């Protein structure tokens, strides 16, 4: 069974540009989560989507946004890129957020570098 | 105060050693607890879920103390392949439902 997939693996942008990152969850998983891992820092929660709706959001500015498509894949958009947005962006999926099925499984991540 | 705190290490141990990692969490309403491992420049992978008073999986034992808001991970008979960063992870309910809180991780190096 395929795991969580993300694309692209690497992305290089300049300040002020927009970045779009994509994620496909494990088949059957309806919840998708996005995290940021900046160098030397722990994972920080960005967004959670379930059944096409944004369910929760971390402490990030509005220029971080996303959506979830009917096939449960997801997109993270980062507008007006800043140098400090350079990080590993990880997507995770789970069957459901309730009970033992809530375990989140991570994709390999997208490394974003803002110059 | 950070939601999840871990001793960052690094822990450097010989093969065969027993090593223990500790973690504390601040939200008493936390419901689910996990240990993930993360290899250098890779994604976190689930090592163990900790749902009750603790559980064991081969050489790995996780303990949970809700009263003290404390989680531990014990690795027995360390292998070279255990070298990684171990992340203590806590989930909550209520307004933070769906959000995982990660510790900064404890780095382990097992040497021959």
PDB file of C-alpha atoms in Angstrom:
ATOM      1  CA  UNK A   1       0.000   0.000   0.000  1.00  0.00           C
ATOM      2  CA  UNK A   2       1.390   3.388  -0.990  1.00  0.00           C
ATOM      3  CA  UNK A   3       2.215   5.810   1.784  1.00  0.00           C
ATOM      4  CA  UNK A   4       1.721   9.546   1.875  1.00  0.00           C
ATOM      5  CA  UNK A   5       3.266  11.169  -1.170  1.00  0.00           C
ATOM      6  CA  UNK A   6       4.350  14.770  -1.595  1.00  0.00           C
ATOM      7  CA  UNK A   7       5.531  16.859  -4.515  1.00  0.00           C
ATOM      8  CA  UNK A   8       7.809  18.420  -5.367  1.00  0.00           C
ATOM      9  CA  UNK A   9      10.636  17.027  -3.251  1.00  0.00           C
ATOM     10  CA  UNK A  10      12.538  20.299  -3.507  1.00  0.00           C
ATOM     11  CA  UNK A  11      11.401  23.811  -4.361  1.00  0.00           C
ATOM     12  CA  UNK A  12      13.475  26.955  -4.764  1.00  0.00           C
ATOM     13  CA  UNK A  13      11.747  30.328  -4.799  1.00  0.00           C
ATOM     14  CA  UNK A  14      12.669  33.950  -4.273  1.00  0.00           C
ATOM     15  CA  UNK A  15      11.239  36.359  -1.741  1.00  0.00           C
ATOM     16  CA  UNK A  16       7.769  37.579  -2.603  1.00  0.00           C
ATOM     17  CA  UNK A  17       6.911  34.631  -4.825  1.00  0.00           C
ATOM     18  CA  UNK A  18       4.242  32.036  -4.153  1.00  0.00           C
ATOM     19  CA  UNK A  19       4.839  28.349  -3.491  1.00  0.00           C
ATOM     20  CA  UNK A  20       2.404  25.475  -3.971  1.00  0.00           C
ATOM     21  CA  UNK A  21       3.053  22.136  -2.305  1.00  0.00           C
ATOM     22  CA  UNK A  22       1.009  19.015  -2.908  1.00  0.00           C
ATOM     23  CA  UNK A  23       0.136  15.969  -0.862  1.00  0.00           C
ATOM     24  CA  UNK A  24      -1.697  12.698  -1.493  1.00  0.00           C
ATOM     25  CA  UNK A  25      -2.819  10.818   1.620  1.00  0.00           C
ATOM     26  CA  UNK A  26      -2.787   7.095   2.199  1.00  0.00           C
ATOM     27  CA  UNK A  27      -5.727   5.498   0.434  1.00  0.00           C
ATOM     28  CA  UNK A  28      -8.777   5.598   2.710  1.00  0.00           C
ATOM     29  CA  UNK A  29      -7.460   8.419   4.887  1.00  0.00           C
ATOM     30  CA  UNK A  30      -9.683  11.484   4.977  1.00  0.00           C
ATOM     31  CA  UNK A  31      -7.663  13.767   7.243  1.00  0.00           C
ATOM     32  CA  UNK A  32      -4.615  15.626   5.977  1.00  0.00           C
ATOM     33  CA  UNK A  33      -2.266  17.688   8.130  1.00  0.00           C
ATOM     34  CA  UNK A  34       0.523  20.092   7.247  1.00  0.00           C
ATOM     35  CA  UNK A  35       3.575  20.799   9.420  1.00  0.00           C
ATOM     36  CA  UNK A  36       6.603  23.023   9.090  1.00  0.00           C
ATOM     37  CA  UNK A  37      10.018  21.937  10.302  1.00  0.00           C
ATOM     38  CA  UNK A  38      12.521  24.755  10.126  1.00  0.00           C
ATOM     39  CA  UNK A  39      16.207  23.926  10.543  1.00  0.00           C
ATOM     40  CA  UNK A  40      17.017  23.188  14.164  1.00  0.00           C
ATOM     41  CA  UNK A  41      13.403  23.561  15.253  1.00  0.00           C
ATOM     42  CA  UNK A  42      10.686  21.057  16.049  1.00  0.00           C
ATOM     43  CA  UNK A  43       7.688  20.364  13.891  1.00  0.00           C
ATOM     44  CA  UNK A  44       5.101  23.109  14.014  1.00  0.00           C
ATOM     45  CA  UNK A  45       1.470  22.408  13.154  1.00  0.00           C
ATOM     46  CA  UNK A  46       0.168  24.433  10.207  1.00  0.00           C
ATOM     47  CA  UNK A  47      -3.223  23.155   9.047  1.00  0.00           C
ATOM     48  CA  UNK A  48      -5.633  20.266   9.298  1.00  0.00           C
ATOM     49  CA  UNK A  49      -8.171  19.350   6.603  1.00  0.00           C
ATOM     50  CA  UNK A  50     -10.869  16.752   6.870  1.00  0.00           C
ATOM     51  CA  UNK A  51     -13.620  16.008   4.370  1.00  0.00           C
ATOM     52  CA  UNK A  52     -12.682  19.064   2.336  1.00  0.00           C
ATOM     53  CA  UNK A  53     -12.917  21.513   5.230  1.00  0.00           C
ATOM     54  CA  UNK A  54     -10.233  23.327   7.216  1.00  0.00           C
ATOM     55  CA  UNK A  55     -10.717  22.013  10.772  1.00  0.00           C
ATOM     56  CA  UNK A  56      -7.860  23.632  12.650  1.00  0.00           C
ATOM     57  CA  UNK A  57      -5.039  26.030  12.068  1.00  0.00           C
ATOM     58  CA  UNK A  58      -1.724  26.669  13.782  1.00  0.00           C
ATOM     59  CA  UNK A  59      -0.172  30.000  14.672  1.00  0.00           C
ATOM     60  CA  UNK A  60       0.855  30.990  11.178  1.00  0.00           C
ATOM     61  CA  UNK A  61      -0.044  34.119   9.200  1.00  0.00           C
ATOM     62  CA  UNK A  62      -2.885  34.047   6.647  1.00  0.00           C
ATOM     63  CA  UNK A  63      -0.448  33.880   3.757  1.00  0.00           C
ATOM     64  CA  UNK A  64      -0.230  30.186   4.622  1.00  0.00           C
ATOM     65  CA  UNK A  65      -3.356  28.603   3.210  1.00  0.00           C
ATOM     66  CA  UNK A  66      -4.488  25.439   1.575  1.00  0.00           C
ATOM     67  CA  UNK A  67      -7.316  23.268   0.494  1.00  0.00           C
ATOM     68  CA  UNK A  68      -8.400  19.666   0.288  1.00  0.00           C
ATOM     69  CA  UNK A  69      -9.844  18.210  -2.882  1.00  0.00           C
ATOM     70  CA  UNK A  70     -12.703  15.691  -3.214  1.00  0.00           C
ATOM     71  CA  UNK A  71     -10.167  12.871  -3.580  1.00  0.00           C
ATOM     72  CA  UNK A  72      -8.704  13.973  -0.203  1.00  0.00           C
ATOM     73  CA  UNK A  73      -5.428  15.167  -1.684  1.00  0.00           C
ATOM     74  CA  UNK A  74      -4.323  18.548  -0.453  1.00  0.00           C
ATOM     75  CA  UNK A  75      -2.437  21.634  -1.475  1.00  0.00           C
ATOM     76  CA  UNK A  76      -0.516  24.080   0.711  1.00  0.00           C
ATOM     77  CA  UNK A  77      -0.011  27.566  -0.648  1.00  0.00           C
ATOM     78  CA  UNK A  78       2.447  30.026   0.775  1.00  0.00           C
ATOM     79  CA  UNK A  79       2.103  33.561  -0.568  1.00  0.00           C
ATOM     80  CA  UNK A  80       4.551  36.445  -0.373  1.00  0.00           C
ATOM     81  CA  UNK A  81       7.412  34.138   0.554  1.00  0.00           C
ATOM     82  CA  UNK A  82       9.863  35.284   3.196  1.00  0.00           C
ATOM     83  CA  UNK A  83      13.358  33.982   3.868  1.00  0.00           C
ATOM     84  CA  UNK A  84      12.233  32.388   7.133  1.00  0.00           C
ATOM     85  CA  UNK A  85       9.725  30.244   5.252  1.00  0.00           C
ATOM     86  CA  UNK A  86      12.648  28.065   4.206  1.00  0.00           C
ATOM     87  CA  UNK A  87      11.917  24.732   5.843  1.00  0.00           C
ATOM     88  CA  UNK A  88      10.870  21.142   5.368  1.00  0.00           C
ATOM     89  CA  UNK A  89       7.101  20.990   4.892  1.00  0.00           C
ATOM     90  CA  UNK A  90       5.615  17.696   5.955  1.00  0.00           C
ATOM     91  CA  UNK A  91       2.204  16.352   5.137  1.00  0.00           C
ATOM     92  CA  UNK A  92       0.568  13.642   7.220  1.00  0.00           C
ATOM     93  CA  UNK A  93      -2.673  11.728   6.922  1.00  0.00           C
ATOM     94  CA  UNK A  94      -4.885   9.720   9.231  1.00  0.00           C
ATOM     95  CA  UNK A  95      -8.039   7.647   8.989  1.00  0.00           C
ATOM     96  CA  UNK A  96      -9.851   9.868  11.423  1.00  0.00           C
ATOM     97  CA  UNK A  97      -8.960  12.221  14.210  1.00  0.00           C
ATOM     98  CA  UNK A  98     -10.938  10.237  16.788  1.00  0.00           C
ATOM     99  CA  UNK A  99      -9.728   7.148  18.613  1.00  0.00           C
ATOM    100  CA  UNK A 100      -6.889   4.757  17.771  1.00  0.00           C
ATOM    101  CA  UNK A 101      -7.167   5.521  14.078  1.00  0.00           C
ATOM    102  CA  UNK A 102      -5.882   9.027  14.671  1.00  0.00           C
ATOM    103  CA  UNK A 103      -2.254   8.034  14.227  1.00  0.00           C
ATOM    104  CA  UNK A 104      -0.719  10.333  11.669  1.00  0.00           C
ATOM    105  CA  UNK A 105       1.560   8.973   8.961  1.00  0.00           C
ATOM    106  CA  UNK A 106       3.993  11.326   7.324  1.00  0.00           C
ATOM    107  CA  UNK A 107       5.101  11.842   3.774  1.00  0.00           C
ATOM    108  CA  UNK A 108       8.743  12.466   2.805  1.00  0.00           C
ATOM    109  CA  UNK A 109       8.274  16.228   2.775  1.00  0.00           C
ATOM    110  CA  UNK A 110       8.996  19.127   0.456  1.00  0.00           C
ATOM    111  CA  UNK A 111      12.142  21.143   1.096  1.00  0.00           C
ATOM    112  CA  UNK A 112      11.414  24.774   0.345  1.00  0.00           C
ATOM    113  CA  UNK A 113      14.282  27.191  -0.021  1.00  0.00           C
ATOM    114  CA  UNK A 114      13.543  30.893  -0.288  1.00  0.00           C
ATOM    115  CA  UNK A 115      16.361  33.031  -1.659  1.00  0.00           C
TER     116      UNK A 115
ATOM    117  CA  UNK B   1       5.968  26.880  28.668  1.00  0.00           C
ATOM    118  CA  UNK B   2       6.251  24.594  25.634  1.00  0.00           C
ATOM    119  CA  UNK B   3       3.543  21.996  25.190  1.00  0.00           C
ATOM    120  CA  UNK B   4       6.018  19.114  25.005  1.00  0.00           C
ATOM    121  CA  UNK B   5       9.506  19.158  26.461  1.00  0.00           C
ATOM    122  CA  UNK B   6      12.257  16.632  25.938  1.00  0.00           C
ATOM    123  CA  UNK B   7      15.872  16.327  26.921  1.00  0.00           C
ATOM    124  CA  UNK B   8      17.619  17.095  23.597  1.00  0.00           C
ATOM    125  CA  UNK B   9      20.619  14.913  24.382  1.00  0.00           C
ATOM    126  CA  UNK B  10      22.638  13.889  22.519  1.00  0.00           C
ATOM    127  CA  UNK B  11      22.796  10.416  23.969  1.00  0.00           C
ATOM    128  CA  UNK B  12      25.816   8.428  22.822  1.00  0.00           C
ATOM    129  CA  UNK B  13      25.679   4.783  23.878  1.00  0.00           C
ATOM    130  CA  UNK B  14      27.450   1.553  22.882  1.00  0.00           C
ATOM    131  CA  UNK B  15      25.661  -1.280  21.176  1.00  0.00           C
ATOM    132  CA  UNK B  16      23.772  -3.400  23.657  1.00  0.00           C
ATOM    133  CA  UNK B  17      23.198  -0.576  26.108  1.00  0.00           C
ATOM    134  CA  UNK B  18      19.862   0.371  27.614  1.00  0.00           C
ATOM    135  CA  UNK B  19      18.838   3.989  27.201  1.00  0.00           C
ATOM    136  CA  UNK B  20      15.821   5.924  28.433  1.00  0.00           C
ATOM    137  CA  UNK B  21      14.286   9.138  27.169  1.00  0.00           C
ATOM    138  CA  UNK B  22      11.917  11.347  29.109  1.00  0.00           C
ATOM    139  CA  UNK B  23       9.242  13.751  28.036  1.00  0.00           C
ATOM    140  CA  UNK B  24       6.781  16.019  29.843  1.00  0.00           C
ATOM    141  CA  UNK B  25       3.653  17.656  28.472  1.00  0.00           C
ATOM    142  CA  UNK B  26       1.813  20.695  29.751  1.00  0.00           C
ATOM    143  CA  UNK B  27      -1.811  20.081  28.752  1.00  0.00           C
ATOM    144  CA  UNK B  28      -3.536  17.839  31.275  1.00  0.00           C
ATOM    145  CA  UNK B  29      -6.366  17.314  28.742  1.00  0.00           C
ATOM    146  CA  UNK B  30      -4.008  15.506  26.367  1.00  0.00           C
ATOM    147  CA  UNK B  31      -5.450  12.204  25.258  1.00  0.00           C
ATOM    148  CA  UNK B  32      -3.045  10.484  22.910  1.00  0.00           C
ATOM    149  CA  UNK B  33       0.677  10.013  23.110  1.00  0.00           C
ATOM    150  CA  UNK B  34       3.209   8.756  20.614  1.00  0.00           C
ATOM    151  CA  UNK B  35       6.886   8.218  20.047  1.00  0.00           C
ATOM    152  CA  UNK B  36       8.138   8.866  16.532  1.00  0.00           C
ATOM    153  CA  UNK B  37      11.669   8.462  15.238  1.00  0.00           C
ATOM    154  CA  UNK B  38      13.174  10.734  12.646  1.00  0.00           C
ATOM    155  CA  UNK B  39      16.303   9.879  10.728  1.00  0.00           C
ATOM    156  CA  UNK B  40      18.476  12.685   9.406  1.00  0.00           C
ATOM    157  CA  UNK B  41      16.657  14.640   6.665  1.00  0.00           C
ATOM    158  CA  UNK B  42      13.779  12.140   6.612  1.00  0.00           C
ATOM    159  CA  UNK B  43      10.178  12.243   7.698  1.00  0.00           C
ATOM    160  CA  UNK B  44       9.067  11.166  11.190  1.00  0.00           C
ATOM    161  CA  UNK B  45       7.974   7.537  11.403  1.00  0.00           C
ATOM    162  CA  UNK B  46       5.706   6.165  14.103  1.00  0.00           C
ATOM    163  CA  UNK B  47       7.587   4.053  16.610  1.00  0.00           C
ATOM    164  CA  UNK B  48       4.918   3.459  19.218  1.00  0.00           C
ATOM    165  CA  UNK B  49       1.551   4.716  20.326  1.00  0.00           C
ATOM    166  CA  UNK B  50       1.031   5.038  24.085  1.00  0.00           C
ATOM    167  CA  UNK B  51      -2.646   4.868  25.010  1.00  0.00           C
ATOM    168  CA  UNK B  52      -2.811   3.499  28.527  1.00  0.00           C
ATOM    169  CA  UNK B  53      -0.349   3.066  31.343  1.00  0.00           C
ATOM    170  CA  UNK B  54       2.315   1.914  28.920  1.00  0.00           C
ATOM    171  CA  UNK B  55       3.149  -0.730  26.369  1.00  0.00           C
ATOM    172  CA  UNK B  56       6.006  -2.784  25.043  1.00  0.00           C
ATOM    173  CA  UNK B  57       7.070  -3.638  21.511  1.00  0.00           C
ATOM    174  CA  UNK B  58      10.130  -5.854  21.367  1.00  0.00           C
ATOM    175  CA  UNK B  59      13.090  -3.899  22.699  1.00  0.00           C
ATOM    176  CA  UNK B  60      11.027  -0.732  23.143  1.00  0.00           C
ATOM    177  CA  UNK B  61       8.920   0.096  26.191  1.00  0.00           C
ATOM    178  CA  UNK B  62       6.856   3.236  26.565  1.00  0.00           C
ATOM    179  CA  UNK B  63       5.424   4.410  29.880  1.00  0.00           C
ATOM    180  CA  UNK B  64       2.786   7.054  30.553  1.00  0.00           C
ATOM    181  CA  UNK B  65       2.143   8.753  33.868  1.00  0.00           C
ATOM    182  CA  UNK B  66      -0.913  10.979  33.511  1.00  0.00           C
ATOM    183  CA  UNK B  67      -0.698  12.311  37.063  1.00  0.00           C
ATOM    184  CA  UNK B  68       2.813  13.610  36.462  1.00  0.00           C
ATOM    185  CA  UNK B  69       2.185  14.358  32.763  1.00  0.00           C
ATOM    186  CA  UNK B  70       5.255  12.357  31.919  1.00  0.00           C
ATOM    187  CA  UNK B  71       6.097   9.895  29.136  1.00  0.00           C
ATOM    188  CA  UNK B  72       9.175   7.765  28.785  1.00  0.00           C
ATOM    189  CA  UNK B  73      10.747   5.519  26.177  1.00  0.00           C
ATOM    190  CA  UNK B  74      13.135   2.729  27.104  1.00  0.00           C
ATOM    191  CA  UNK B  75      15.287   1.056  24.474  1.00  0.00           C
ATOM    192  CA  UNK B  76      16.983  -2.175  25.497  1.00  0.00           C
ATOM    193  CA  UNK B  77      19.882  -3.885  23.707  1.00  0.00           C
ATOM    194  CA  UNK B  78      20.554  -0.855  21.511  1.00  0.00           C
ATOM    195  CA  UNK B  79      21.413  -1.484  17.866  1.00  0.00           C
ATOM    196  CA  UNK B  80      23.385   0.703  15.474  1.00  0.00           C
ATOM    197  CA  UNK B  81      20.157   1.136  13.509  1.00  0.00           C
ATOM    198  CA  UNK B  82      18.510   2.768  16.532  1.00  0.00           C
ATOM    199  CA  UNK B  83      20.586   5.898  15.898  1.00  0.00           C
ATOM    200  CA  UNK B  84      18.031   8.613  15.162  1.00  0.00           C
ATOM    201  CA  UNK B  85      16.155  11.481  16.751  1.00  0.00           C
ATOM    202  CA  UNK B  86      13.254  10.368  18.933  1.00  0.00           C
ATOM    203  CA  UNK B  87      10.252  12.655  19.032  1.00  0.00           C
ATOM    204  CA  UNK B  88       7.748  12.734  21.864  1.00  0.00           C
ATOM    205  CA  UNK B  89       4.361  13.630  20.418  1.00  0.00           C
ATOM    206  CA  UNK B  90       1.104  14.544  22.122  1.00  0.00           C
ATOM    207  CA  UNK B  91      -2.375  14.998  20.738  1.00  0.00           C
ATOM    208  CA  UNK B  92      -5.208  16.853  22.421  1.00  0.00           C
ATOM    209  CA  UNK B  93      -8.908  17.309  22.144  1.00  0.00           C
ATOM    210  CA  UNK B  94     -11.094  20.365  22.281  1.00  0.00           C
ATOM    211  CA  UNK B  95      -9.956  23.436  20.384  1.00  0.00           C
ATOM    212  CA  UNK B  96      -6.647  21.837  19.453  1.00  0.00           C
ATOM    213  CA  UNK B  97      -8.204  18.660  18.107  1.00  0.00           C
ATOM    214  CA  UNK B  98      -6.246  17.185  15.243  1.00  0.00           C
ATOM    215  CA  UNK B  99      -3.081  19.023  16.171  1.00  0.00           C
ATOM    216  CA  UNK B 100       0.004  17.092  17.183  1.00  0.00           C
ATOM    217  CA  UNK B 101       2.483  18.772  19.488  1.00  0.00           C
ATOM    218  CA  UNK B 102       6.041  17.650  18.940  1.00  0.00           C
ATOM    219  CA  UNK B 103       8.945  17.830  21.297  1.00  0.00           C
ATOM    220  CA  UNK B 104      12.212  19.066  19.843  1.00  0.00           C
ATOM    221  CA  UNK B 105      13.487  15.505  19.848  1.00  0.00           C
ATOM    222  CA  UNK B 106      16.199  13.552  21.611  1.00  0.00           C
ATOM    223  CA  UNK B 107      19.181  12.583  19.506  1.00  0.00           C
ATOM    224  CA  UNK B 108      20.560   9.070  19.970  1.00  0.00           C
ATOM    225  CA  UNK B 109      23.798   7.735  18.545  1.00  0.00           C
ATOM    226  CA  UNK B 110      24.637   4.071  19.073  1.00  0.00           C
ATOM    227  CA  UNK B 111      28.283   3.260  18.464  1.00  0.00           C
ATOM    228  CA  UNK B 112      29.890  -0.132  17.802  1.00  0.00           C
TER     229      UNK B 112
END
